[in-house]
mmCIF file of C-alpha atoms in Angstrom:
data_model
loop_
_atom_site.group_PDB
_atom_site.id
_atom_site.type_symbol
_atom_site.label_atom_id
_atom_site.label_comp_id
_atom_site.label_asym_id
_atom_site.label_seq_id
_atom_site.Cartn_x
_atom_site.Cartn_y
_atom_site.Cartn_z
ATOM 1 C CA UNK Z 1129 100.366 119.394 88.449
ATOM 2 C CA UNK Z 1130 98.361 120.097 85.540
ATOM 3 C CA UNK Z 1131 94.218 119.855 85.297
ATOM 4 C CA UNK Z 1132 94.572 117.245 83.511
ATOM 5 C CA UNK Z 1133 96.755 114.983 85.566
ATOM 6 C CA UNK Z 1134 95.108 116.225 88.482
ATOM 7 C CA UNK Z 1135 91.537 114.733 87.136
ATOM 8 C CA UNK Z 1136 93.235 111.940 86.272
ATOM 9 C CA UNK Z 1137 94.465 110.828 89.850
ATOM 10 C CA UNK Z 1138 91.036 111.936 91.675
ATOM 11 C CA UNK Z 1139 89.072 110.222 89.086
ATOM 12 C CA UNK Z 1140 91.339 106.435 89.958
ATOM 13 C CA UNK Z 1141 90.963 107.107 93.113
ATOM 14 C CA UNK Z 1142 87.049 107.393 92.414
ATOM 15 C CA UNK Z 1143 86.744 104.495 90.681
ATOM 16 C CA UNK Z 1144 88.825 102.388 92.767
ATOM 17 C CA UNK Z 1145 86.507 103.155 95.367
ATOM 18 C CA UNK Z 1146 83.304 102.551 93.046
ATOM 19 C CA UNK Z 1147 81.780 105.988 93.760
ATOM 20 C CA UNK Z 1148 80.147 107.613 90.328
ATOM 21 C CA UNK Z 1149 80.315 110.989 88.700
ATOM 22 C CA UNK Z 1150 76.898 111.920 89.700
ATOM 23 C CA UNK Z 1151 77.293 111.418 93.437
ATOM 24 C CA UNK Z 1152 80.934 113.694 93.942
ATOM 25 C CA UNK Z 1153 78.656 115.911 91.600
ATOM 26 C CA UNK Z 1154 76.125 116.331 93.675
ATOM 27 C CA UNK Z 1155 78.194 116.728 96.933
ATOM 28 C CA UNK Z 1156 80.263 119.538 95.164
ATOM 29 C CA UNK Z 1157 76.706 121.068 94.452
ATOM 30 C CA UNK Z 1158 77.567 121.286 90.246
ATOM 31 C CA UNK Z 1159 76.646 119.589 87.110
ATOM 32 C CA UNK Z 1160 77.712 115.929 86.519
ATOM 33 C CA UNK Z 1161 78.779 117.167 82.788
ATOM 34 C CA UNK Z 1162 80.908 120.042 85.117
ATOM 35 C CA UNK Z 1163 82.337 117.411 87.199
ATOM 36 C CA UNK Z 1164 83.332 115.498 84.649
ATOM 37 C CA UNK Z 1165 85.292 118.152 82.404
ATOM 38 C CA UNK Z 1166 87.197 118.586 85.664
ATOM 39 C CA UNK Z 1167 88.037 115.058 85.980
ATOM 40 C CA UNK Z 1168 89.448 115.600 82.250
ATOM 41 C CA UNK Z 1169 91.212 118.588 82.917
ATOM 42 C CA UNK Z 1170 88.927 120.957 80.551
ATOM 43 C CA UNK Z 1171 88.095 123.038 83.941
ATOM 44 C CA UNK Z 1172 90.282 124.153 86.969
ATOM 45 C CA UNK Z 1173 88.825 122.304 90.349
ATOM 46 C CA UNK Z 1174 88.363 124.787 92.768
ATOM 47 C CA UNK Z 1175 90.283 124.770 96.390
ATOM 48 C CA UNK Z 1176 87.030 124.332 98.229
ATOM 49 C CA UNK Z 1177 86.191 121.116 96.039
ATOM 50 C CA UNK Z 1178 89.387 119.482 96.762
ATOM 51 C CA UNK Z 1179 88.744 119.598 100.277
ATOM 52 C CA UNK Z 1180 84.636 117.806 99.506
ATOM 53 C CA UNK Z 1181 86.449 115.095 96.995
ATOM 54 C CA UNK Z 1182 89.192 114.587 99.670
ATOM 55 C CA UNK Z 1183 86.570 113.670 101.896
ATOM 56 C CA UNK Z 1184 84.238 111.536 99.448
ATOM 57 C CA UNK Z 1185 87.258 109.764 98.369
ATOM 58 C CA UNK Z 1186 88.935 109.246 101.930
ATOM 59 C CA UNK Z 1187 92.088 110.959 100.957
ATOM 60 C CA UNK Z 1188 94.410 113.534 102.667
ATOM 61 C CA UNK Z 1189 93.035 117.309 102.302
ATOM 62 C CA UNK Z 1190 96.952 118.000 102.417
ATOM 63 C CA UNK Z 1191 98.060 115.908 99.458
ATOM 64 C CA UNK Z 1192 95.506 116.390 97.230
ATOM 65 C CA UNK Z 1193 96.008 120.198 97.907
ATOM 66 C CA UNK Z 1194 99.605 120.122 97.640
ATOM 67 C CA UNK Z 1195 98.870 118.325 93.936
ATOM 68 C CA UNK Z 1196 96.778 120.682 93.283
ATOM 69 C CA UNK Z 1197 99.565 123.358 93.641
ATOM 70 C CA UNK Z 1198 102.452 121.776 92.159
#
């Protein structure tokens, strides 16, 4: 899965759930401007984040791993 389409499906999960930039920002310890360019695919999301945004966003550390990898 690319960056981009990566972003893409944490940040609809985000706003489905109503939780802003800023806050998974802050949890994941970087910039909201960082945060963001991840969300549109201009930076790679690190493992460790995926398993922090899996958690904010009540997803499965497993599938949002495995997207990460395919």
């Amino acid at each position: 899965m690319s960056n981009r389409t990566l972003g893409e499906f944490i940040k609809n999960l985000r706003i489905s759930l109503n939780i802003s930039t800023s806050e998974l920002a802050r949890n994941l310890t970087i910039s909201e401007d960082e945060y963001i360019k991840c969300e549109n695919g201009e930076m790679s999301i690190y493992v460790d984040d995926l398993v922090v945004i899996a958690d904010m966003l009540g997803t499965n550390k497993s599938e949002l791993i495995c997207k990460y990898i395919d």
